[in-house]
Coordinates of C-alpha atoms and ligand atoms in Angstrom, one line a residue:
M1 CA 152.4 128.3 109.4
S2 CA 153.9 125.0 111.0
A3 CA 153.1 121.9 109.4
G4 CA 150.1 120.3 110.4
T5 CA 148.1 123.6 111.1
H6 CA 145.6 124.8 108.5
D7 CA 143.4 127.8 108.3
A8 CA 140.3 125.4 108.2
I9 CA 139.6 121.9 108.9
V10 CA 136.6 120.3 107.3
I11 CA 135.1 117.1 108.9
G12 CA 133.7 114.9 106.3
A13 CA 134.1 114.6 102.6
G14 CA 130.4 114.4 101.7
P15 CA 129.1 117.0 98.9
N16 CA 128.7 119.6 101.6
G17 CA 132.1 119.3 103.1
L18 CA 133.7 119.3 99.5
V19 CA 131.9 122.2 98.6
A20 CA 132.7 124.2 101.8
A21 CA 136.6 123.1 101.2
N22 CA 136.3 124.4 97.6
R23 CA 134.9 127.7 98.7
L24 CA 137.4 128.1 101.3
L25 CA 140.3 127.4 98.8
D26 CA 138.9 130.0 96.6
A27 CA 139.1 132.6 99.4
G28 CA 142.9 131.7 99.7
W29 CA 142.5 129.5 102.9
S30 CA 144.5 126.5 103.6
V31 CA 142.3 123.5 104.1
L32 CA 142.5 120.0 105.3
V33 CA 139.6 117.6 104.7
L34 CA 139.2 114.6 107.0
E35 CA 137.1 111.7 105.8
A36 CA 136.3 108.5 107.8
Q37 CA 135.6 106.1 105.0
E38 CA 138.3 104.9 102.7
V39 CA 136.8 107.0 99.8
V40 CA 135.5 110.4 99.4
G41 CA 131.8 111.3 98.6
G42 CA 129.5 110.5 101.4
A43 CA 126.2 109.6 100.1
V44 CA 127.4 110.5 96.7
R45 CA 129.5 107.7 95.4
S46 CA 129.5 104.5 93.2
D47 CA 130.9 101.1 93.1
S48 CA 131.0 97.7 91.3
A49 CA 130.3 95.5 94.3
V50 CA 126.9 94.3 92.7
H51 CA 128.5 93.0 89.5
P52 CA 132.1 93.7 88.3
D53 CA 130.9 94.8 84.7
F54 CA 128.3 97.3 86.4
V55 CA 128.7 100.7 88.1
H56 CA 126.0 101.0 90.7
D57 CA 125.4 104.4 92.6
T58 CA 125.7 103.3 96.3
F59 CA 123.3 105.9 97.6
S60 CA 122.1 109.0 95.6
A61 CA 121.9 109.1 91.9
F62 CA 119.9 111.9 90.4
Y63 CA 121.2 115.5 90.7
P64 CA 118.5 118.3 89.6
L65 CA 119.5 120.3 92.7
A66 CA 123.3 120.1 91.7
A67 CA 122.5 121.3 88.1
T68 CA 120.4 124.3 89.7
S69 CA 122.7 125.0 92.7
P70 CA 124.7 128.3 92.1
A71 CA 127.2 126.7 94.7
I72 CA 128.1 123.7 92.6
Q73 CA 127.7 125.4 89.1
A74 CA 130.3 128.0 90.3
F75 CA 133.1 125.4 90.4
R76 CA 132.9 124.6 86.7
L77 CA 133.4 120.9 87.5
E78 CA 133.4 120.1 83.8
E79 CA 137.1 121.2 84.0
H80 CA 137.6 118.4 86.6
G81 CA 136.1 115.5 84.5
L82 CA 132.4 115.8 85.2
R83 CA 130.1 115.3 82.5
W84 CA 126.3 115.2 82.8
R85 CA 124.1 112.6 81.0
H86 CA 120.2 112.5 80.8
A87 CA 117.7 109.7 80.2
P88 CA 115.4 110.3 77.3
A89 CA 112.6 111.3 79.8
V90 CA 113.2 112.6 83.2
L91 CA 110.6 110.5 85.1
G92 CA 108.1 108.0 84.5
H93 CA 105.2 106.5 86.7
P94 CA 103.5 103.2 85.4
Q95 CA 99.9 103.3 86.0
P96 CA 97.8 99.9 86.6
D97 CA 95.9 100.5 83.4
G98 CA 99.1 100.2 81.5
S99 CA 99.5 103.9 80.8
W100 CA 102.5 105.9 82.1
A101 CA 102.5 109.5 83.6
I102 CA 105.6 110.9 81.9
L103 CA 107.8 114.1 82.7
H104 CA 109.7 114.6 79.5
R105 CA 112.3 117.6 79.4
D106 CA 110.5 119.1 76.6
R107 CA 107.6 120.6 78.5
E108 CA 105.4 120.6 75.2
V109 CA 105.9 116.7 75.1
T110 CA 104.9 116.4 78.6
A111 CA 101.9 118.7 78.2
G112 CA 100.8 116.8 74.9
L113 CA 100.8 113.2 76.8
M114 CA 99.0 114.7 79.6
D115 CA 96.3 116.1 77.2
E116 CA 95.9 112.6 75.7
Q117 CA 94.9 111.4 79.3
Y118 CA 92.9 114.3 80.0
P119 CA 92.2 117.2 77.7
G120 CA 93.1 120.6 79.1
D121 CA 95.7 119.2 81.5
G122 CA 98.3 120.0 78.9
Q123 CA 97.7 123.7 79.2
A124 CA 97.4 123.8 82.9
W125 CA 100.8 122.1 82.7
L126 CA 102.2 124.7 80.6
D127 CA 100.8 127.4 82.7
T128 CA 102.5 125.9 85.7
C129 CA 105.7 125.9 83.9
A130 CA 105.3 129.5 82.7
E131 CA 104.5 130.6 86.2
W132 CA 107.9 128.9 87.3
D133 CA 109.8 130.6 84.6
R134 CA 108.8 134.0 86.2
I135 CA 109.6 133.1 89.7
G136 CA 111.4 129.7 90.1
N137 CA 115.0 130.9 89.9
H138 CA 114.4 133.3 92.6
L139 CA 112.5 130.8 94.7
V140 CA 115.5 128.3 94.4
G141 CA 117.9 131.0 95.1
A142 CA 115.9 132.0 98.3
L143 CA 115.7 128.3 99.5
L144 CA 119.3 127.8 99.1
S145 CA 120.6 130.9 100.8
P146 CA 121.4 131.3 104.5
F147 CA 118.2 132.3 106.4
P148 CA 116.8 135.0 106.0
P149 CA 117.3 134.9 102.3
V150 CA 117.6 138.7 101.6
R151 CA 118.6 139.0 97.9
S152 CA 116.7 136.1 96.4
G153 CA 113.9 136.8 98.8
L154 CA 113.4 140.4 97.6
G155 CA 113.8 139.1 94.0
A156 CA 111.1 136.5 94.7
L157 CA 108.8 139.1 96.3
S158 CA 109.2 141.5 93.5
R159 CA 107.9 138.8 90.9
L160 CA 105.0 137.6 93.2
R161 CA 102.4 139.8 91.6
S162 CA 103.4 138.4 88.1
V163 CA 102.4 135.0 89.3
G164 CA 99.0 135.7 91.3
G165 CA 100.4 137.2 94.6
L166 CA 99.1 135.6 97.5
R167 CA 97.2 132.8 95.6
F168 CA 100.5 131.7 94.5
V169 CA 101.9 131.7 97.9
Q170 CA 99.1 129.6 99.3
S171 CA 99.2 127.0 96.5
L172 CA 103.0 126.6 97.3
L173 CA 101.8 126.0 101.0
S174 CA 99.2 123.5 99.9
P175 CA 99.8 119.8 100.4
A176 CA 100.9 117.9 97.3
V177 CA 97.7 115.9 97.1
E178 CA 95.6 119.4 97.2
L179 CA 97.9 121.1 94.6
G180 CA 97.5 118.2 92.1
R181 CA 93.6 118.3 92.7
S182 CA 93.3 122.0 92.3
R183 CA 95.1 122.4 89.2
F184 CA 94.6 119.1 87.3
Q185 CA 91.8 116.7 86.3
G186 CA 93.6 113.5 85.2
E187 CA 95.8 111.3 87.4
S188 CA 99.2 111.9 85.6
P189 CA 100.1 115.3 86.7
R190 CA 99.0 114.4 90.2
L191 CA 101.0 111.4 90.4
L192 CA 104.0 113.3 89.2
L193 CA 103.6 116.0 91.7
A194 CA 102.8 113.6 94.5
G195 CA 105.8 111.2 93.4
N196 CA 108.3 114.0 93.7
A197 CA 106.9 115.2 97.0
G198 CA 107.4 111.7 98.2
H199 CA 111.2 112.5 97.8
S200 CA 111.1 114.1 101.3
D201 CA 109.5 112.8 104.2
I202 CA 106.7 115.4 104.4
P203 CA 103.2 113.7 104.3
L204 CA 101.5 114.2 101.1
D205 CA 98.4 115.7 102.8
S206 CA 100.8 118.3 104.8
A207 CA 101.8 121.8 104.0
G208 CA 105.3 121.8 102.5
S209 CA 104.9 118.8 100.4
G210 CA 103.2 120.7 97.5
L211 CA 106.3 123.0 97.3
M212 CA 108.6 120.0 97.3
G213 CA 106.5 118.3 94.4
L214 CA 106.4 121.6 92.4
L215 CA 110.1 122.1 92.8
L216 CA 111.2 118.8 91.6
C217 CA 108.9 118.7 88.5
M218 CA 109.7 122.2 87.5
L219 CA 113.5 121.3 87.8
G220 CA 112.8 118.1 85.7
Q221 CA 111.2 120.6 83.1
T222 CA 114.1 123.3 83.3
V223 CA 117.4 121.2 84.1
G224 CA 116.2 117.6 83.9
Y225 CA 117.5 115.0 86.3
P226 CA 121.1 114.8 85.2
V227 CA 123.4 111.9 86.4
P228 CA 127.2 112.0 86.2
E229 CA 128.7 110.1 83.4
G230 CA 130.3 107.0 84.8
G231 CA 128.6 107.0 88.3
A232 CA 127.5 109.3 90.9
G233 CA 131.0 109.2 92.4
R234 CA 132.3 111.2 89.6
L235 CA 130.7 114.3 91.0
T236 CA 132.4 114.2 94.2
L237 CA 135.6 112.9 92.8
A238 CA 135.4 116.2 90.6
L239 CA 134.9 118.2 93.7
A240 CA 137.9 116.5 95.2
S241 CA 139.9 116.9 92.2
R242 CA 139.3 120.7 92.2
I243 CA 140.4 120.8 96.1
E244 CA 143.6 119.1 95.1
A245 CA 144.3 121.4 92.1
L246 CA 143.8 124.2 94.5
G247 CA 146.5 122.9 97.0
G248 CA 144.0 121.6 99.6
E249 CA 144.4 118.2 101.2
I250 CA 142.1 115.3 101.7
R251 CA 142.7 112.5 104.1
C252 CA 140.6 109.5 103.9
S253 CA 140.3 106.7 106.6
T254 CA 140.8 109.4 109.1
R255 CA 137.7 109.7 111.5
V256 CA 137.5 112.7 113.7
G257 CA 136.6 111.8 117.3
Q258 CA 136.5 114.8 119.1
I259 CA 136.5 118.7 118.2
V260 CA 138.9 120.8 120.4
V261 CA 137.2 123.7 122.1
D262 CA 139.3 126.3 124.1
R263 CA 137.3 129.2 125.9
G264 CA 134.3 128.8 123.8
R265 CA 136.3 128.7 120.6
A266 CA 137.0 125.6 118.3
T267 CA 140.8 125.2 117.6
G268 CA 141.3 122.1 116.1
V269 CA 140.3 118.3 116.2
V270 CA 141.5 115.1 117.5
T271 CA 141.3 111.9 115.3
D272 CA 140.4 108.3 116.3
D273 CA 144.3 107.7 116.2
G274 CA 144.9 110.3 118.8
E275 CA 146.4 112.9 116.3
R276 CA 145.6 116.6 117.2
I277 CA 145.2 118.8 114.2
A278 CA 145.0 122.8 114.8
A279 CA 142.6 124.8 112.9
V280 CA 143.6 128.5 113.0
R281 CA 140.2 130.0 111.6
A282 CA 137.6 127.5 111.3
V283 CA 136.2 123.9 111.8
I284 CA 133.5 122.9 109.4
A285 CA 131.5 119.8 110.2
D286 CA 129.9 117.9 107.4
V287 CA 128.5 115.9 110.2
V288 CA 124.9 115.2 111.3
A289 CA 123.6 117.3 114.1
P290 CA 123.1 114.2 116.6
H291 CA 126.7 113.3 116.1
L292 CA 128.2 116.9 116.3
Y293 CA 126.1 117.8 119.5
G294 CA 126.3 114.2 120.8
G295 CA 129.8 113.5 121.4
L296 CA 132.0 115.1 118.7
V297 CA 131.6 118.4 120.7
R298 CA 131.8 117.5 124.3
S299 CA 128.8 118.3 126.3
E300 CA 130.7 120.7 128.7
D301 CA 131.6 122.8 125.7
L302 CA 127.9 123.3 124.8
P303 CA 125.2 125.3 126.3
A304 CA 122.5 123.4 128.1
K305 CA 119.9 124.8 126.0
T306 CA 121.5 123.3 122.9
M307 CA 121.6 120.0 124.5
N308 CA 117.9 120.3 125.5
A309 CA 117.0 121.3 122.1
M310 CA 118.8 118.2 120.7
R311 CA 116.6 115.9 122.6
R312 CA 113.8 116.9 120.5
F313 CA 115.6 116.5 117.3
Q314 CA 113.9 114.3 114.8
L315 CA 115.6 112.0 112.3
D316 CA 113.8 111.3 109.0
P317 CA 112.8 107.9 108.3
G318 CA 115.2 104.9 107.6
T319 CA 115.7 103.3 104.1
V320 CA 116.1 100.0 102.3
K321 CA 117.8 100.2 99.0
V322 CA 118.0 97.5 96.5
D323 CA 120.4 97.2 93.4
W324 CA 120.1 94.9 90.5
A325 CA 122.4 93.9 87.8
L326 CA 119.8 92.8 85.0
D327 CA 120.8 91.2 81.8
G328 CA 118.2 92.9 79.8
P329 CA 116.2 96.1 80.0
V330 CA 113.2 96.0 82.6
P331 CA 110.5 94.1 80.9
W332 CA 107.6 96.8 81.6
A333 CA 104.3 95.0 80.7
S334 CA 103.3 98.2 78.7
P335 CA 106.5 100.1 77.8
S336 CA 106.8 103.7 78.4
P337 CA 106.3 106.3 75.4
H338 CA 109.6 107.7 76.3
A339 CA 112.3 105.7 78.4
A340 CA 112.6 107.3 81.8
G341 CA 115.6 107.7 84.0
T342 CA 113.7 108.0 87.5
V343 CA 110.7 105.7 87.9
H344 CA 108.2 105.8 90.7
V345 CA 106.2 102.8 91.8
A346 CA 102.8 103.3 93.5
D347 CA 99.1 102.2 92.0
S348 CA 97.8 105.7 92.9
V349 CA 98.3 109.0 94.7
S350 CA 96.2 107.5 97.5
Q351 CA 98.4 104.3 97.7
M352 CA 101.3 106.3 97.9
S353 CA 99.8 108.3 100.9
E354 CA 99.1 105.2 102.7
A355 CA 102.6 103.8 102.3
L356 CA 104.0 107.1 103.8
S357 CA 101.3 107.2 106.5
Q358 CA 102.5 103.7 107.4
V359 CA 106.0 104.7 107.8
A360 CA 105.1 107.7 110.0
A361 CA 102.9 105.3 112.2
H362 CA 106.0 103.2 112.7
A363 CA 104.7 100.5 110.5
V364 CA 106.8 98.6 107.7
P365 CA 104.6 99.4 104.5
R366 CA 102.7 96.7 102.9
D367 CA 103.0 98.3 99.4
P368 CA 105.9 100.3 99.7
F369 CA 106.3 103.5 97.4
L370 CA 109.5 102.9 95.3
L371 CA 111.8 105.3 93.8
C372 CA 113.8 103.6 91.0
G373 CA 116.6 104.5 88.9
Q374 CA 117.3 103.0 85.5
M375 CA 120.7 103.8 85.3
T376 CA 121.8 102.5 82.2
T377 CA 118.9 104.2 80.4
S378 CA 120.2 107.4 81.9
D379 CA 123.9 107.0 81.4
P380 CA 124.8 104.0 78.8
T381 CA 128.4 103.8 80.3
R382 CA 127.0 102.0 83.6
S383 CA 126.6 98.5 82.2
P384 CA 127.4 96.4 79.0
N385 CA 125.1 97.0 76.0
G386 CA 121.6 95.6 76.4
T387 CA 121.7 95.4 80.2
E388 CA 120.4 97.6 82.9
A389 CA 121.7 98.9 86.1
L390 CA 118.8 99.3 88.3
W391 CA 118.0 100.3 91.9
A392 CA 115.1 101.0 93.9
Y393 CA 114.8 102.5 97.4
T394 CA 112.0 103.1 99.8
H395 CA 111.6 104.3 103.5
V396 CA 110.9 102.2 106.6
P397 CA 110.3 103.5 110.3
Q398 CA 113.3 104.4 112.4
A399 CA 111.5 102.4 115.2
T400 CA 109.1 99.7 114.0
E401 CA 106.0 98.6 115.9
R402 CA 104.4 96.4 113.1
D403 CA 104.5 95.1 109.7
A404 CA 101.5 96.4 107.7
G405 CA 102.1 93.6 105.2
D406 CA 102.3 89.8 105.7
G407 CA 103.8 90.2 109.3
S408 CA 107.1 88.7 108.4
I409 CA 109.2 91.6 109.0
R410 CA 110.2 92.6 112.5
G411 CA 111.8 95.9 111.6
V412 CA 115.2 95.0 113.2
W413 CA 116.9 95.2 109.7
D414 CA 119.0 92.1 109.9
R415 CA 119.8 90.0 106.8
D416 CA 116.5 88.3 107.0
D417 CA 114.5 91.3 107.4
C418 CA 116.3 93.3 104.6
E419 CA 116.1 90.3 102.1
R420 CA 112.4 89.6 102.9
F421 CA 111.7 93.5 102.4
A422 CA 113.5 93.4 99.2
D423 CA 111.6 90.5 98.0
R424 CA 108.5 92.7 98.8
M425 CA 109.8 95.6 96.7
Q426 CA 110.9 93.3 93.7
A427 CA 107.4 91.8 93.8
R428 CA 106.0 95.3 93.1
I429 CA 108.1 95.7 90.2
E430 CA 107.6 92.0 89.0
R431 CA 103.7 93.0 88.9
L432 CA 104.3 95.7 86.5
A433 CA 107.1 94.0 84.7
P434 CA 106.4 90.2 84.6
G435 CA 109.5 88.2 84.1
F436 CA 111.6 90.8 85.9
A437 CA 113.1 88.1 88.4
S438 CA 114.4 86.1 85.2
K439 CA 116.5 89.2 84.4
V440 CA 118.4 89.5 87.5
S441 CA 121.8 88.2 87.5
A442 CA 123.0 90.0 90.8
R443 CA 121.1 91.8 93.7
R444 CA 122.4 93.8 96.6
V445 CA 120.3 94.8 99.5
L446 CA 121.6 97.7 101.7
G447 CA 119.4 98.2 104.9
P448 CA 119.6 100.9 107.5
R449 CA 122.7 99.4 109.3
E450 CA 124.7 98.8 106.2
M451 CA 124.1 102.5 105.2
E452 CA 125.0 103.9 108.5
A453 CA 128.3 101.6 108.5
M454 CA 129.2 103.1 105.1
D455 CA 128.5 106.7 105.9
A456 CA 127.9 107.6 109.6
N457 CA 125.6 110.6 108.8
L458 CA 123.1 108.1 107.5
I459 CA 121.8 107.2 111.1
G460 CA 119.3 104.3 110.8
G461 CA 119.2 104.9 107.1
A462 CA 117.9 108.5 107.6
I463 CA 119.2 110.1 104.2
N464 CA 118.3 113.7 104.8
G465 CA 120.1 114.7 108.0
G466 CA 116.9 115.0 109.9
T467 CA 113.1 115.3 109.1
S468 CA 112.0 117.8 106.4
H469 CA 108.9 118.4 108.4
I470 CA 108.2 122.2 108.6
H471 CA 108.8 122.3 112.4
Q472 CA 112.5 121.4 111.7
E473 CA 113.1 123.5 108.7
L474 CA 114.3 127.1 108.1
V475 CA 115.0 128.8 111.6
F476 CA 114.1 125.4 113.3
R477 CA 116.9 123.4 111.6
P478 CA 118.6 121.7 113.2
I479 CA 117.3 123.2 116.5
P480 CA 115.3 126.4 117.0
G481 CA 117.9 129.4 116.4
T482 CA 119.1 131.2 113.5
G483 CA 118.8 128.8 110.5
R484 CA 122.5 129.7 110.0
A485 CA 125.5 127.5 109.9
E486 CA 127.0 129.2 113.1
T487 CA 127.0 127.0 116.3
P488 CA 127.1 127.9 120.0
V489 CA 130.9 127.3 119.6
K490 CA 132.8 130.1 117.9
N491 CA 134.7 129.2 114.8
L492 CA 132.6 126.0 114.4
Y493 CA 130.1 125.8 111.5
L494 CA 127.5 123.1 110.8
G495 CA 127.8 122.4 107.1
S496 CA 125.9 119.2 106.6
A497 CA 122.2 118.3 105.6
S498 CA 121.3 118.6 109.1
A499 CA 121.7 122.4 108.5
H500 CA 119.4 124.7 106.6
P501 CA 118.2 124.0 103.8
G502 CA 118.5 120.4 104.4
G503 CA 119.1 117.1 102.4
G504 CA 119.8 116.7 98.6
V505 CA 122.9 117.4 96.7
H506 CA 122.9 121.1 96.3
G507 CA 125.7 121.8 98.5
A508 CA 123.9 124.8 100.2
P509 CA 124.9 123.8 103.9
G510 CA 128.5 123.5 102.8
M511 CA 128.5 126.9 101.0
N512 CA 126.7 128.6 103.7
A513 CA 129.2 127.4 106.3
A514 CA 132.3 128.5 104.2
K515 CA 130.7 131.8 103.6
A516 CA 129.8 132.2 107.3
A517 CA 133.5 131.3 108.4
I518 CA 135.0 133.7 105.7
A519 CA 132.7 136.5 107.0
H520 CA 133.5 136.0 110.7
A521 CA 137.2 135.8 109.8
R522 CA 137.0 139.2 107.9
L523 CA 135.3 140.7 110.8
Q524 CA 138.0 139.4 113.4
N525 CA 140.4 141.0 111.2
V526 CA 138.8 144.2 111.1
T527 CA 138.2 144.0 115.0
S528 CA 141.9 143.2 115.7
W529 CA 143.4 145.8 113.2
R530 CA 141.3 148.5 115.0
S531 CA 142.1 147.4 118.6
Ligands
FAD601 C1 120.1 106.2 99.3 C2 120.0 107.6 99.1 C3 119.4 108.2 97.9 C4 119.5 109.6 97.7 N1 119.3 110.0 96.6 C5 119.4 111.3 96.3 C6 119.3 111.8 95.0 O1 118.9 111.0 94.0 N2 119.5 113.1 94.7 C7 119.8 113.9 95.7 O2 120.0 115.3 95.5 N3 120.0 113.5 96.9 C8 119.7 112.2 97.3 N4 120.2 111.8 98.5 C9 120.5 112.7 99.5 C10 121.8 113.3 99.6 O3 122.7 112.2 99.1 C11 122.4 113.8 100.8 O4 121.5 114.8 101.2 C12 123.7 114.5 100.7 O5 124.7 113.4 100.3 C13 124.2 115.0 101.9 O6 125.3 115.5 102.0 P1 126.4 115.8 103.2 O7 127.6 116.1 102.8 O8 125.6 116.5 104.2 O9 126.5 114.3 104.0 P2 127.1 113.0 103.3 O10 126.8 112.8 101.9 O11 126.3 112.0 104.2 O12 128.7 112.8 103.9 C14 129.1 113.1 105.1 C15 130.4 112.7 105.0 O13 131.0 112.9 106.2 C16 131.8 111.9 106.8 N5 131.8 111.7 108.3 C17 130.9 111.7 109.1 N6 131.3 111.9 110.4 C18 132.7 112.0 110.3 C19 133.8 112.1 111.3 N7 133.4 112.2 112.7 N8 134.9 112.1 110.8 C20 135.5 112.1 109.5 N9 134.2 112.0 108.6 C21 132.9 111.8 109.0 C22 131.0 110.6 106.2 O14 131.9 109.4 106.2 C23 130.7 111.1 105.1 O15 131.6 110.7 104.0 C24 120.1 110.5 98.7 C25 120.6 109.8 99.9 C26 120.6 108.4 100.2 C27 121.2 108.0 101.3

């Protein structure tokens, strides 16, 4: 093979691109990964830009999906420097009366705390966990497999009777609010389910949100919400180190500007510097669908129906993220019984619903629902002893029509908007932790524009490669079709969060794309051998 020619080119070194490259190398392929940014990782990286003594995760931070993902577990990343750390408690939600809803890794502890708030809820929680023990692995397997999920789907079906048959399916399809109400009497389990459902953009009163809430709660009980020791970037660095150990090549600061298509088949790429690089067997795009089908592949190389369907593609909402370097722990007014890694901030389930509805209605939320990470609590290596590396993020509309708060935020997300909104977010924490502001030694605000500049896949701050609403999931992701990695262009595979099963760090879109490429190459070999 001539220099500069590879079996496969992977565009983008986010977790999905890196998983795809690892899988192809395991199959004996030669692989080149091209990454636009100066560093690998996509939305899984860390930096010390907030404060030189602190490590902050630039984007994502907690990895229950990676911990349960067969794709990522198969690579034995511990041999490449990855070490997982856990906070004492997985998740905490402070309530206005001073109590906390707590998800502890030990389900008995979680249940005991729930019983203290509402007798009977503890047993209901343990019953929910026992149900998950019977079917959870198969459900996760089915969710992460290409569509239709034959093996895991059959496994889940065979266990369905043991968890109540159609009644269980119905409860999975229930909105998170309804699931919480039907199974529990107290506020704590309802808050935990709703808060976890709020990690996607499915409204809490819509089908699909219940499954999301249950999935993340149950992963919290089974694998916890681990974080990589030393920063999120250690996870993608371990994936990159494995690639290099297997002889793969990664080139950073190399943006791909075009995918070369010859008679309906992807044959390589052209970088922004004008370099043409050939790919003999496959091009895998860890690229969001609007970019892949909006310029990277020329429109004349795509069927009209793909272009038409992409006009209806819907992004998920934008995001504003704030990082703080604190010179002491968060001064919670009433401390949590077990220090939590992830913290959710909303006064009630209905306030959470209201904030998410405001975003959906193109309004900047008045009381944004905050997802926070106490990172030093989760991994003491993140900042000096006695301090805390904290972040919070929340969602904002892609196109803003009004500010549901004091009217001061226009939604153009320039510095002024970002700082004002960060003040609004910070004020929420201050209410629960008086004196918070006095602990802040540095603050960084990343708005939608900054996020997109640091990772082109985060269009307008959309973190999931497209909405998770049911109309854009499964066979509808990213556009109505097969729900698989194949694209209308032969040898070109979509391996980003825009592909089924969507956002989150589980590597499934990357793994599915690599497996599809390997299967097609085998088929082509058989066909050419026969003819
Ligand atoms: C603020 C935030 C918080 C999050 N929190 C969590 C969390 O706690 N847990 C979790 O599981 N998930 C979380 N997520 C979601 C998760 O990070 C993403 O779903 C995941 O990173 C998607 O992986 P990906 O490989 O598809 O894309 P990305 O991680 O976005 O990587 C894509 C890569 O491709 C590169 N690229 C794009 N176009 C080109 C091109 N033309 N040429 C070369 N390179 C290109 C980009 O530079 C980037 O490096 C969060 C995301 C964000 C933004």
